[in-house]
Amino acid sequence: MTRIIPALVLGMVEEASSSAHSEVSPFWQSDSEGIPEEGMYQLATELDVRDPDHLLDQLPPGYRIVYSIFMWEQSRAGEGFTTGVHNSGQALVHVAAASYAEVGMSEEAVALRRMLEQYAKTPLDHDRIEAEYNAVDNPYKDDWERIPHLVRHLCENADRYFYVEG
């Protein structure tokens, strides 16, 4: 059997590849520096439809992983933990934590869960919320460690995450 990108998201993957300026589609096959990462962010945006859970429930796990993590990471980068959680919603951040665990980045998952627990107790105490995240021994604490590792893992395991039998 041939592995194919699900028809439900083929156009989204092509659009994300184009937006990331990838010379190949899907973007995760690109060997150009930065293209796969940009493609992941673009795909998350493409997957941000009216009812993303309904769509994501029909797809291989990589699409939920990309959606939850990269939507959260965009919010977190632009707004910090407190505002990022407020704008993203705790449910999305919980799914992002589960997604990090699913790809083997358990330390990031634990740090996010601790941060969410503190957010639930003291939603306006930015320092305590960030301190809970930072209290975990986490090799993925820094963006330049976390995101490239994640992108590399997803690209190297694309068959498992993004394809179905055709």
Tab-separated table of N, CA and C in Angstrom:
chain	number	residue	atom	x	y	z
A	1	MET	N	0.826	-1.194	0.000
A	1	MET	CA	0.000	0.000	0.000
A	1	MET	C	0.871	1.259	0.000
A	2	THR	N	0.344	2.276	-0.580
A	2	THR	CA	1.016	3.561	-0.656
A	2	THR	C	0.577	4.438	0.503
A	3	ARG	N	1.498	5.196	1.048
A	3	ARG	CA	1.171	6.150	2.105
A	3	ARG	C	0.806	7.468	1.436
A	4	ILE	N	-0.335	8.057	1.841
A	4	ILE	CA	-0.795	9.315	1.254
A	4	ILE	C	-1.197	10.294	2.353
A	5	ILE	N	-1.173	11.550	1.994
A	5	ILE	CA	-1.687	12.595	2.879
A	5	ILE	C	-3.211	12.530	2.780
A	6	PRO	N	-3.916	12.543	3.907
A	6	PRO	CA	-5.382	12.468	3.850
A	6	PRO	C	-5.981	13.587	2.998
A	7	ALA	N	-6.965	13.233	2.204
A	7	ALA	CA	-7.610	14.190	1.301
A	7	ALA	C	-8.157	15.406	2.045
A	8	LEU	N	-8.641	15.201	3.277
A	8	LEU	CA	-9.195	16.307	4.067
A	8	LEU	C	-8.216	17.458	4.264
A	9	VAL	N	-6.923	17.151	4.260
A	9	VAL	CA	-5.927	18.184	4.556
A	9	VAL	C	-4.902	18.373	3.445
A	10	LEU	N	-5.051	17.682	2.335
A	10	LEU	CA	-4.072	17.799	1.257
A	10	LEU	C	-3.900	19.252	0.813
A	11	GLY	N	-4.997	19.958	0.610
A	11	GLY	CA	-4.917	21.371	0.219
A	11	GLY	C	-4.246	22.222	1.287
A	12	MET	N	-4.496	21.907	2.538
A	12	MET	CA	-3.875	22.650	3.640
A	12	MET	C	-2.367	22.422	3.669
A	13	VAL	N	-1.951	21.183	3.445
A	13	VAL	CA	-0.517	20.877	3.421
A	13	VAL	C	0.138	21.579	2.233
A	14	GLU	N	-0.522	21.572	1.090
A	14	GLU	CA	0.020	22.266	-0.084
A	14	GLU	C	0.114	23.765	0.162
A	15	GLU	N	-0.906	24.347	0.783
A	15	GLU	CA	-0.886	25.784	1.090
A	15	GLU	C	0.221	26.113	2.090
A	16	ALA	N	0.369	25.279	3.131
A	16	ALA	CA	1.436	25.496	4.114
A	16	ALA	C	2.802	25.386	3.450
A	17	SER	N	2.949	24.445	2.526
A	17	SER	CA	4.220	24.282	1.807
A	17	SER	C	4.517	25.519	0.972
A	18	SER	N	3.504	26.017	0.287
A	18	SER	CA	3.666	27.221	-0.529
A	18	SER	C	3.985	28.437	0.348
A	19	SER	N	3.257	28.596	1.433
A	19	SER	CA	3.474	29.735	2.333
A	19	SER	C	4.857	29.710	2.971
A	20	ALA	N	5.392	28.504	3.184
A	20	ALA	CA	6.727	28.373	3.772
A	20	ALA	C	7.820	28.478	2.706
A	21	HIS	N	7.416	28.702	1.452
A	21	HIS	CA	8.343	28.821	0.326
A	21	HIS	C	9.141	27.540	0.112
A	22	SER	N	8.478	26.428	0.321
A	22	SER	CA	9.117	25.138	0.108
A	22	SER	C	9.104	24.811	-1.378
A	23	GLU	N	10.205	24.276	-1.854
A	23	GLU	CA	10.274	23.850	-3.244
A	23	GLU	C	9.642	22.481	-3.431
A	24	VAL	N	9.352	21.803	-2.319
A	24	VAL	CA	8.699	20.497	-2.374
A	24	VAL	C	7.446	20.541	-1.506
A	25	SER	N	6.499	19.708	-1.895
A	25	SER	CA	5.307	19.539	-1.079
A	25	SER	C	5.155	18.051	-0.853
A	26	PRO	N	5.052	17.644	0.364
A	26	PRO	CA	4.879	18.412	1.586
A	26	PRO	C	6.194	19.026	2.094
A	27	PHE	N	6.054	20.122	2.788
A	27	PHE	CA	7.185	20.891	3.303
A	27	PHE	C	8.111	20.084	4.195
A	28	TRP	N	7.599	19.054	4.878
A	28	TRP	CA	8.442	18.300	5.809
A	28	TRP	C	9.499	17.468	5.087
A	29	GLN	N	9.410	17.407	3.759
A	29	GLN	CA	10.435	16.718	2.983
A	29	GLN	C	11.545	17.660	2.540
A	30	SER	N	11.398	18.936	2.808
A	30	SER	CA	12.396	19.922	2.400
A	30	SER	C	13.658	19.775	3.235
A	31	ASP	N	14.795	19.936	2.579
A	31	ASP	CA	16.055	19.934	3.311
A	31	ASP	C	16.622	21.349	3.436
A	32	SER	N	15.818	22.343	3.064
A	32	SER	CA	16.233	23.739	3.222
A	32	SER	C	16.054	24.165	4.673
A	33	GLU	N	17.051	24.798	5.215
A	33	GLU	CA	17.004	25.218	6.615
A	33	GLU	C	15.835	26.166	6.858
A	34	GLY	N	15.061	25.886	7.866
A	34	GLY	CA	13.961	26.745	8.270
A	34	GLY	C	12.632	26.433	7.601
A	35	ILE	N	12.648	25.788	6.443
A	35	ILE	CA	11.399	25.513	5.726
A	35	ILE	C	10.487	24.578	6.523
A	36	PRO	N	10.980	23.441	7.037
A	36	PRO	CA	10.066	22.575	7.790
A	36	PRO	C	9.452	23.267	9.007
A	37	GLU	N	10.247	24.057	9.729
A	37	GLU	CA	9.691	24.758	10.888
A	37	GLU	C	8.627	25.756	10.457
A	38	GLU	N	8.916	26.547	9.468
A	38	GLU	CA	7.934	27.517	8.986
A	38	GLU	C	6.686	26.802	8.478
A	39	GLY	N	6.875	25.668	7.814
A	39	GLY	CA	5.747	24.889	7.336
A	39	GLY	C	4.857	24.393	8.466
A	40	MET	N	5.477	24.011	9.594
A	40	MET	CA	4.689	23.547	10.745
A	40	MET	C	3.807	24.677	11.275
A	41	TYR	N	4.380	25.862	11.401
A	41	TYR	CA	3.588	27.009	11.859
A	41	TYR	C	2.464	27.323	10.864
A	42	GLN	N	2.787	27.268	9.568
A	42	GLN	CA	1.773	27.545	8.542
A	42	GLN	C	0.666	26.492	8.562
A	43	LEU	N	1.044	25.223	8.735
A	43	LEU	CA	0.041	24.162	8.775
A	43	LEU	C	-0.872	24.333	9.985
A	44	ALA	N	-0.315	24.712	11.120
A	44	ALA	CA	-1.151	24.954	12.308
A	44	ALA	C	-2.192	26.018	12.010
A	45	THR	N	-1.782	27.070	11.325
A	45	THR	CA	-2.713	28.135	10.965
A	45	THR	C	-3.776	27.622	9.998
A	46	GLU	N	-3.388	26.799	9.038
A	46	GLU	CA	-4.340	26.212	8.095
A	46	GLU	C	-5.363	25.339	8.822
A	47	LEU	N	-4.915	24.626	9.844
A	47	LEU	CA	-5.796	23.720	10.594
A	47	LEU	C	-6.723	24.451	11.569
A	48	ASP	N	-6.512	25.756	11.723
A	48	ASP	CA	-7.323	26.555	12.635
A	48	ASP	C	-8.650	26.901	11.961
A	49	VAL	N	-9.494	25.893	11.836
A	49	VAL	CA	-10.804	26.025	11.199
A	49	VAL	C	-11.880	26.187	12.274
A	50	ARG	N	-13.116	26.301	11.859
A	50	ARG	CA	-14.200	26.551	12.803
A	50	ARG	C	-14.293	25.477	13.892
A	51	ASP	N	-14.190	24.222	13.535
A	51	ASP	CA	-14.265	23.131	14.507
A	51	ASP	C	-13.041	22.229	14.321
A	52	PRO	N	-11.875	22.683	14.801
A	52	PRO	CA	-10.656	21.907	14.546
A	52	PRO	C	-10.686	20.512	15.164
A	53	ASP	N	-11.346	20.343	16.308
A	53	ASP	CA	-11.372	19.017	16.936
A	53	ASP	C	-12.068	17.991	16.040
A	54	HIS	N	-13.143	18.390	15.399
A	54	HIS	CA	-13.847	17.471	14.490
A	54	HIS	C	-12.927	17.050	13.345
A	55	LEU	N	-12.230	17.998	12.764
A	55	LEU	CA	-11.298	17.695	11.682
A	55	LEU	C	-10.152	16.825	12.184
A	56	LEU	N	-9.533	17.226	13.284
A	56	LEU	CA	-8.349	16.531	13.796
A	56	LEU	C	-8.660	15.105	14.239
A	57	ASP	N	-9.881	14.857	14.693
A	57	ASP	CA	-10.269	13.509	15.106
A	57	ASP	C	-10.251	12.524	13.938
A	58	GLN	N	-10.292	13.031	12.720
A	58	GLN	CA	-10.336	12.186	11.526
A	58	GLN	C	-8.968	11.964	10.891
A	59	LEU	N	-7.931	12.513	11.494
A	59	LEU	CA	-6.607	12.536	10.865
A	59	LEU	C	-5.563	11.782	11.684
A	60	PRO	N	-4.440	11.454	11.060
A	60	PRO	CA	-3.327	10.883	11.811
A	60	PRO	C	-2.876	11.858	12.906
A	61	PRO	N	-2.188	11.368	13.920
A	61	PRO	CA	-1.883	12.179	15.107
A	61	PRO	C	-1.012	13.413	14.869
A	62	GLY	N	-0.238	13.427	13.827
A	62	GLY	CA	0.645	14.567	13.587
A	62	GLY	C	-0.078	15.878	13.395
A	63	TYR	N	-1.256	15.828	12.857
A	63	TYR	CA	-2.001	17.062	12.616
A	63	TYR	C	-2.467	17.684	13.929
A	64	ARG	N	-2.918	16.861	14.872
A	64	ARG	CA	-3.291	17.378	16.198
A	64	ARG	C	-2.039	17.894	16.915
A	65	ILE	N	-0.944	17.175	16.778
A	65	ILE	CA	0.314	17.601	17.401
A	65	ILE	C	0.723	18.960	16.861
A	66	VAL	N	0.748	19.094	15.546
A	66	VAL	CA	1.143	20.371	14.929
A	66	VAL	C	0.175	21.472	15.329
A	67	TYR	N	-1.106	21.217	15.249
A	67	TYR	CA	-2.082	22.247	15.584
A	67	TYR	C	-1.914	22.709	17.032
A	68	SER	N	-1.939	21.778	17.958
A	68	SER	CA	-1.918	22.170	19.377
A	68	SER	C	-0.594	22.827	19.760
A	69	ILE	N	0.503	22.237	19.371
A	69	ILE	CA	1.801	22.783	19.786
A	69	ILE	C	2.104	24.105	19.102
A	70	PHE	N	1.946	24.166	17.801
A	70	PHE	CA	2.369	25.385	17.110
A	70	PHE	C	1.396	26.543	17.308
A	71	MET	N	0.115	26.280	17.535
A	71	MET	CA	-0.794	27.369	17.914
A	71	MET	C	-0.415	27.885	19.303
A	72	TRP	N	-0.118	26.966	20.234
A	72	TRP	CA	0.311	27.369	21.573
A	72	TRP	C	1.624	28.127	21.502
A	73	GLU	N	2.586	27.607	20.762
A	73	GLU	CA	3.902	28.251	20.695
A	73	GLU	C	3.814	29.665	20.109
A	74	GLN	N	2.949	29.855	19.121
A	74	GLN	CA	2.763	31.202	18.569
A	74	GLN	C	2.226	32.151	19.631
A	75	SER	N	1.247	31.690	20.372
A	75	SER	CA	0.636	32.513	21.409
A	75	SER	C	1.635	32.792	22.530
A	76	ARG	N	2.324	31.771	22.949
A	76	ARG	CA	3.316	31.890	24.030
A	76	ARG	C	4.446	32.841	23.646
A	77	ALA	N	4.945	32.723	22.426
A	77	ALA	CA	6.060	33.566	21.983
A	77	ALA	C	5.666	35.031	21.936
A	78	GLY	N	4.455	35.291	21.498
A	78	GLY	CA	4.020	36.667	21.352
A	78	GLY	C	3.491	37.295	22.617
A	79	GLU	N	3.014	36.466	23.564
A	79	GLU	CA	2.286	37.021	24.692
A	79	GLU	C	2.763	36.551	26.054
A	80	GLY	N	3.673	35.592	26.106
A	80	GLY	CA	4.104	35.046	27.387
A	80	GLY	C	3.115	34.004	27.885
A	81	PHE	N	3.453	33.387	29.003
A	81	PHE	CA	2.638	32.282	29.515
A	81	PHE	C	1.215	32.711	29.871
A	82	THR	N	1.082	33.734	30.687
A	82	THR	CA	-0.237	34.087	31.214
A	82	THR	C	-1.202	34.515	30.110
A	83	THR	N	-0.817	35.488	29.330
A	83	THR	CA	-1.687	35.957	28.255
A	83	THR	C	-1.835	34.883	27.188
A	84	GLY	N	-0.755	34.144	26.932
A	84	GLY	CA	-0.823	33.049	25.967
A	84	GLY	C	-1.843	32.004	26.358
A	85	VAL	N	-1.858	31.615	27.639
A	85	VAL	CA	-2.849	30.639	28.111
A	85	VAL	C	-4.243	31.237	28.034
A	86	HIS	N	-4.380	32.480	28.455
A	86	HIS	CA	-5.689	33.137	28.417
A	86	HIS	C	-6.234	33.161	26.984
A	87	ASN	N	-5.405	33.537	26.027
A	87	ASN	CA	-5.858	33.650	24.640
A	87	ASN	C	-6.016	32.290	23.952
A	88	SER	N	-5.141	31.348	24.261
A	88	SER	CA	-5.213	30.018	23.632
A	88	SER	C	-6.286	29.153	24.261
A	89	GLY	N	-6.480	29.346	25.553
A	89	GLY	CA	-7.382	28.494	26.311
A	89	GLY	C	-6.605	27.359	26.953
A	90	GLN	N	-6.985	27.049	28.182
A	90	GLN	CA	-6.297	25.995	28.906
A	90	GLN	C	-6.418	24.645	28.202
A	91	ALA	N	-7.532	24.394	27.564
A	91	ALA	CA	-7.730	23.106	26.892
A	91	ALA	C	-6.684	22.892	25.800
A	92	LEU	N	-6.413	23.922	24.997
A	92	LEU	CA	-5.408	23.788	23.943
A	92	LEU	C	-4.029	23.536	24.538
A	93	VAL	N	-3.701	24.215	25.633
A	93	VAL	CA	-2.389	24.035	26.246
A	93	VAL	C	-2.275	22.631	26.840
A	94	HIS	N	-3.362	22.106	27.389
A	94	HIS	CA	-3.352	20.723	27.877
A	94	HIS	C	-3.081	19.747	26.720
A	95	VAL	N	-3.706	19.993	25.584
A	95	VAL	CA	-3.480	19.128	24.425
A	95	VAL	C	-2.040	19.288	23.932
A	96	ALA	N	-1.515	20.503	23.957
A	96	ALA	CA	-0.110	20.717	23.570
A	96	ALA	C	0.822	19.938	24.503
A	97	ALA	N	0.537	19.959	25.803
A	97	ALA	CA	1.356	19.200	26.760
A	97	ALA	C	1.291	17.716	26.439
A	98	ALA	N	0.099	17.202	26.166
A	98	ALA	CA	-0.047	15.790	25.805
A	98	ALA	C	0.692	15.487	24.498
A	99	SER	N	0.671	16.424	23.579
A	99	SER	CA	1.371	16.241	22.308
A	99	SER	C	2.879	16.197	22.517
A	100	TYR	N	3.386	17.064	23.378
A	100	TYR	CA	4.818	17.010	23.684
A	100	TYR	C	5.176	15.656	24.292
A	101	ALA	N	4.346	15.147	25.164
A	101	ALA	CA	4.604	13.824	25.752
A	101	ALA	C	4.582	12.750	24.669
A	102	GLU	N	3.636	12.857	23.743
A	102	GLU	CA	3.504	11.856	22.682
A	102	GLU	C	4.737	11.778	21.790
A	103	VAL	N	5.423	12.893	21.600
A	103	VAL	CA	6.624	12.890	20.746
A	103	VAL	C	7.896	12.677	21.553
A	104	GLY	N	7.753	12.322	22.824
A	104	GLY	CA	8.913	11.975	23.630
A	104	GLY	C	9.570	13.136	24.354
A	105	MET	N	8.915	14.270	24.399
A	105	MET	CA	9.451	15.440	25.090
A	105	MET	C	8.719	15.607	26.425
A	106	SER	N	8.846	14.588	27.264
A	106	SER	CA	8.070	14.536	28.510
A	106	SER	C	8.400	15.676	29.466
A	107	GLU	N	9.632	16.145	29.456
A	107	GLU	CA	9.993	17.241	30.353
A	107	GLU	C	9.207	18.511	30.012
A	108	GLU	N	9.040	18.784	28.739
A	108	GLU	CA	8.242	19.947	28.321
A	108	GLU	C	6.787	19.744	28.719
A	109	ALA	N	6.291	18.524	28.575
A	109	ALA	CA	4.914	18.230	28.969
A	109	ALA	C	4.713	18.478	30.455
A	110	VAL	N	5.638	18.009	31.283
A	110	VAL	CA	5.547	18.203	32.734
A	110	VAL	C	5.611	19.693	33.073
A	111	ALA	N	6.518	20.409	32.444
A	111	ALA	CA	6.661	21.847	32.714
A	111	ALA	C	5.371	22.594	32.353
A	112	LEU	N	4.774	22.257	31.213
A	112	LEU	CA	3.523	22.914	30.820
A	112	LEU	C	2.390	22.578	31.784
A	113	ARG	N	2.324	21.333	32.219
A	113	ARG	CA	1.263	20.955	33.167
A	113	ARG	C	1.425	21.686	34.494
A	114	ARG	N	2.649	21.797	34.968
A	114	ARG	CA	2.887	22.543	36.219
A	114	ARG	C	2.516	24.012	36.041
A	115	MET	N	2.879	24.573	34.912
A	115	MET	CA	2.548	25.968	34.638
A	115	MET	C	1.028	26.139	34.616
A	116	LEU	N	0.316	25.199	34.000
A	116	LEU	CA	-1.149	25.285	33.952
A	116	LEU	C	-1.784	25.157	35.333
A	117	GLU	N	-1.237	24.295	36.165
A	117	GLU	CA	-1.751	24.165	37.531
A	117	GLU	C	-1.597	25.481	38.289
A	118	GLN	N	-0.459	26.133	38.123
A	118	GLN	CA	-0.251	27.422	38.784
A	118	GLN	C	-1.166	28.478	38.182
A	119	TYR	N	-1.338	28.456	36.882
A	119	TYR	CA	-2.233	29.407	36.215
A	119	TYR	C	-3.649	29.278	36.776
A	120	ALA	N	-4.105	28.054	37.004
A	120	ALA	CA	-5.452	27.828	37.550
A	120	ALA	C	-5.584	28.419	38.955
A	121	LYS	N	-4.498	28.406	39.722
A	121	LYS	CA	-4.523	28.936	41.096
A	121	LYS	C	-4.359	30.450	41.130
A	122	THR	N	-3.444	30.964	40.312
A	122	THR	CA	-3.116	32.394	40.351
A	122	THR	C	-2.987	32.941	38.927
A	123	PRO	N	-4.112	33.094	38.219
A	123	PRO	CA	-4.051	33.454	36.800
A	123	PRO	C	-3.410	34.810	36.493
A	124	LEU	N	-3.273	35.651	37.478
A	124	LEU	CA	-2.684	36.970	37.226
A	124	LEU	C	-1.259	37.110	37.747
A	125	ASP	N	-0.740	36.066	38.359
A	125	ASP	CA	0.610	36.131	38.922
A	125	ASP	C	1.617	35.587	37.902
A	126	HIS	N	2.027	36.469	37.005
A	126	HIS	CA	2.922	36.089	35.912
A	126	HIS	C	4.210	35.441	36.417
A	127	ASP	N	4.772	35.986	37.469
A	127	ASP	CA	6.050	35.477	37.982
A	127	ASP	C	5.916	34.053	38.513
A	128	ARG	N	4.866	33.773	39.260
A	128	ARG	CA	4.683	32.423	39.810
A	128	ARG	C	4.385	31.412	38.707
A	129	ILE	N	3.638	31.825	37.723
A	129	ILE	CA	3.311	30.934	36.604
A	129	ILE	C	4.579	30.563	35.849
A	130	GLU	N	5.377	31.552	35.532
A	130	GLU	CA	6.637	31.290	34.826
A	130	GLU	C	7.606	30.499	35.696
A	131	ALA	N	7.624	30.773	36.990
A	131	ALA	CA	8.504	30.047	37.910
A	131	ALA	C	8.154	28.558	37.951
A	132	GLU	N	6.883	28.224	37.896
A	132	GLU	CA	6.483	26.809	37.894
A	132	GLU	C	6.983	26.112	36.642
A	133	TYR	N	6.883	26.773	35.515
A	133	TYR	CA	7.411	26.198	34.267
A	133	TYR	C	8.917	25.990	34.388
A	134	ASN	N	9.597	26.997	34.884
A	134	ASN	CA	11.061	26.946	34.974
A	134	ASN	C	11.571	26.018	36.068
A	135	ALA	N	10.719	25.599	36.990
A	135	ALA	CA	11.144	24.728	38.093
A	135	ALA	C	11.457	23.301	37.634
A	136	VAL	N	11.009	22.944	36.448
A	136	VAL	CA	11.230	21.593	35.926
A	136	VAL	C	12.585	21.539	35.226
A	137	ASP	N	13.348	20.472	35.495
A	137	ASP	CA	14.601	20.241	34.766
A	137	ASP	C	14.216	19.825	33.349
A	138	ASN	N	14.320	20.752	32.424
A	138	ASN	CA	13.754	20.587	31.091
A	138	ASN	C	14.770	21.001	30.028
A	139	PRO	N	15.319	20.048	29.283
A	139	PRO	CA	16.288	20.398	28.245
A	139	PRO	C	15.654	21.161	27.077
A	140	TYR	N	14.338	21.236	27.059
A	140	TYR	CA	13.628	21.907	25.960
A	140	TYR	C	13.083	23.275	26.367
A	141	LYS	N	13.568	23.805	27.464
A	141	LYS	CA	13.066	25.066	28.004
A	141	LYS	C	13.230	26.220	27.012
A	142	ASP	N	14.327	26.225	26.296
A	142	ASP	CA	14.597	27.317	25.359
A	142	ASP	C	14.023	27.004	23.982
A	143	ASP	N	13.446	28.026	23.359
A	143	ASP	CA	12.837	27.861	22.031
A	143	ASP	C	13.799	27.228	21.036
A	144	TRP	N	15.051	27.677	21.050
A	144	TRP	CA	16.022	27.211	20.053
A	144	TRP	C	16.439	25.756	20.280
A	145	GLU	N	16.060	25.177	21.403
A	145	GLU	CA	16.250	23.739	21.650
A	145	GLU	C	14.946	22.983	21.367
A	146	ARG	N	13.847	23.515	21.874
A	146	ARG	CA	12.554	22.837	21.820
A	146	ARG	C	12.034	22.707	20.389
A	147	ILE	N	11.924	23.800	19.689
A	147	ILE	CA	11.275	23.794	18.381
A	147	ILE	C	12.082	22.996	17.344
A	148	PRO	N	13.390	23.228	17.201
A	148	PRO	CA	14.133	22.415	16.227
A	148	PRO	C	14.082	20.910	16.525
A	149	HIS	N	14.162	20.545	17.803
A	149	HIS	CA	14.080	19.130	18.162
A	149	HIS	C	12.728	18.561	17.739
A	150	LEU	N	11.661	19.271	18.039
A	150	LEU	CA	10.309	18.839	17.684
A	150	LEU	C	10.154	18.708	16.169
A	151	VAL	N	10.570	19.730	15.438
A	151	VAL	CA	10.433	19.720	13.982
A	151	VAL	C	11.226	18.559	13.378
A	152	ARG	N	12.437	18.368	13.850
A	152	ARG	CA	13.268	17.262	13.360
A	152	ARG	C	12.569	15.916	13.597
A	153	HIS	N	12.036	15.744	14.802
A	153	HIS	CA	11.343	14.499	15.136
A	153	HIS	C	10.138	14.274	14.229
A	154	LEU	N	9.334	15.288	14.030
A	154	LEU	CA	8.149	15.147	13.186
A	154	LEU	C	8.537	14.833	11.739
A	155	CYS	N	9.560	15.491	11.237
A	155	CYS	CA	9.994	15.252	9.854
A	155	CYS	C	10.576	13.849	9.689
A	156	GLU	N	11.385	13.429	10.645
A	156	GLU	CA	12.005	12.100	10.562
A	156	GLU	C	10.979	10.979	10.712
A	157	ASN	N	9.850	11.269	11.316
A	157	ASN	CA	8.808	10.271	11.550
A	157	ASN	C	7.507	10.627	10.835
A	158	ALA	N	7.623	11.321	9.711
A	158	ALA	CA	6.453	11.812	8.984
A	158	ALA	C	5.487	10.689	8.606
A	159	ASP	N	6.008	9.511	8.238
A	159	ASP	CA	5.105	8.410	7.872
A	159	ASP	C	4.144	8.078	9.000
A	160	ARG	N	4.655	8.129	10.206
A	160	ARG	CA	3.841	7.808	11.402
A	160	ARG	C	2.841	8.918	11.725
A	161	TYR	N	3.214	10.151	11.465
A	161	TYR	CA	2.423	11.284	11.932
A	161	TYR	C	1.464	11.893	10.906
A	162	PHE	N	1.784	11.826	9.617
A	162	PHE	CA	1.042	12.628	8.637
A	162	PHE	C	0.367	11.844	7.516
A	163	TYR	N	0.583	10.551	7.441
A	163	TYR	CA	0.082	9.785	6.296
A	163	TYR	C	-0.899	8.703	6.713
A	164	VAL	N	-1.701	8.283	5.747
A	164	VAL	CA	-2.594	7.130	5.885
A	164	VAL	C	-2.290	6.178	4.734
A	165	GLU	N	-2.751	4.957	4.871
A	165	GLU	CA	-2.604	3.994	3.774
A	165	GLU	C	-3.586	4.361	2.671
A	166	GLY	N	-3.090	4.373	1.448
A	166	GLY	CA	-3.951	4.760	0.326
A	166	GLY	C	-4.259	3.634	-0.592
